[in-house]
Coordinates of C-alpha atoms in Angstrom, one line a residue:
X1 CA 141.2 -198.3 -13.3
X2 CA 138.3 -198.2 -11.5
X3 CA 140.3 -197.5 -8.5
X4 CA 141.4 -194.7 -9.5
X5 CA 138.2 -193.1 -10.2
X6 CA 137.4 -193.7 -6.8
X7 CA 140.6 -191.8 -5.6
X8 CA 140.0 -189.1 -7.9
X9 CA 136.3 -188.9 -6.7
X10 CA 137.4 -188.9 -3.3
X11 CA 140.2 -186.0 -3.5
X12 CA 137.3 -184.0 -5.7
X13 CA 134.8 -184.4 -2.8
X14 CA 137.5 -183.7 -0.3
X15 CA 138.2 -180.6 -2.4
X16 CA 134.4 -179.3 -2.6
X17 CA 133.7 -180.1 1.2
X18 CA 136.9 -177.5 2.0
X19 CA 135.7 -174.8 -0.3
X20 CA 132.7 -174.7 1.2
X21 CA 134.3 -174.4 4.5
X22 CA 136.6 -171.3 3.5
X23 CA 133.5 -170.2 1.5
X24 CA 131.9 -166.9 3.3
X25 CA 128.8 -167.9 5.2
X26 CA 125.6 -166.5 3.9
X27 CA 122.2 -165.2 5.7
X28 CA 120.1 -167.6 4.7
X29 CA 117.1 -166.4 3.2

């Protein structure tokens, strides 16, 4: 349903935004 594409959307951009937490910071450029 379409609420469930929201939920998935949700736990997916929950999952990116705490990669890029534990991701190593880089110099930027």
């Amino acid at each position: 349903t379409i609420a469930d594409l929201a939920g998935v959307e949700q736990v997916g951009t929950a999952q990116i935004a705490e990669a890029l937490q534990y991701r190593p910071r880089q110099p930027e450029s």
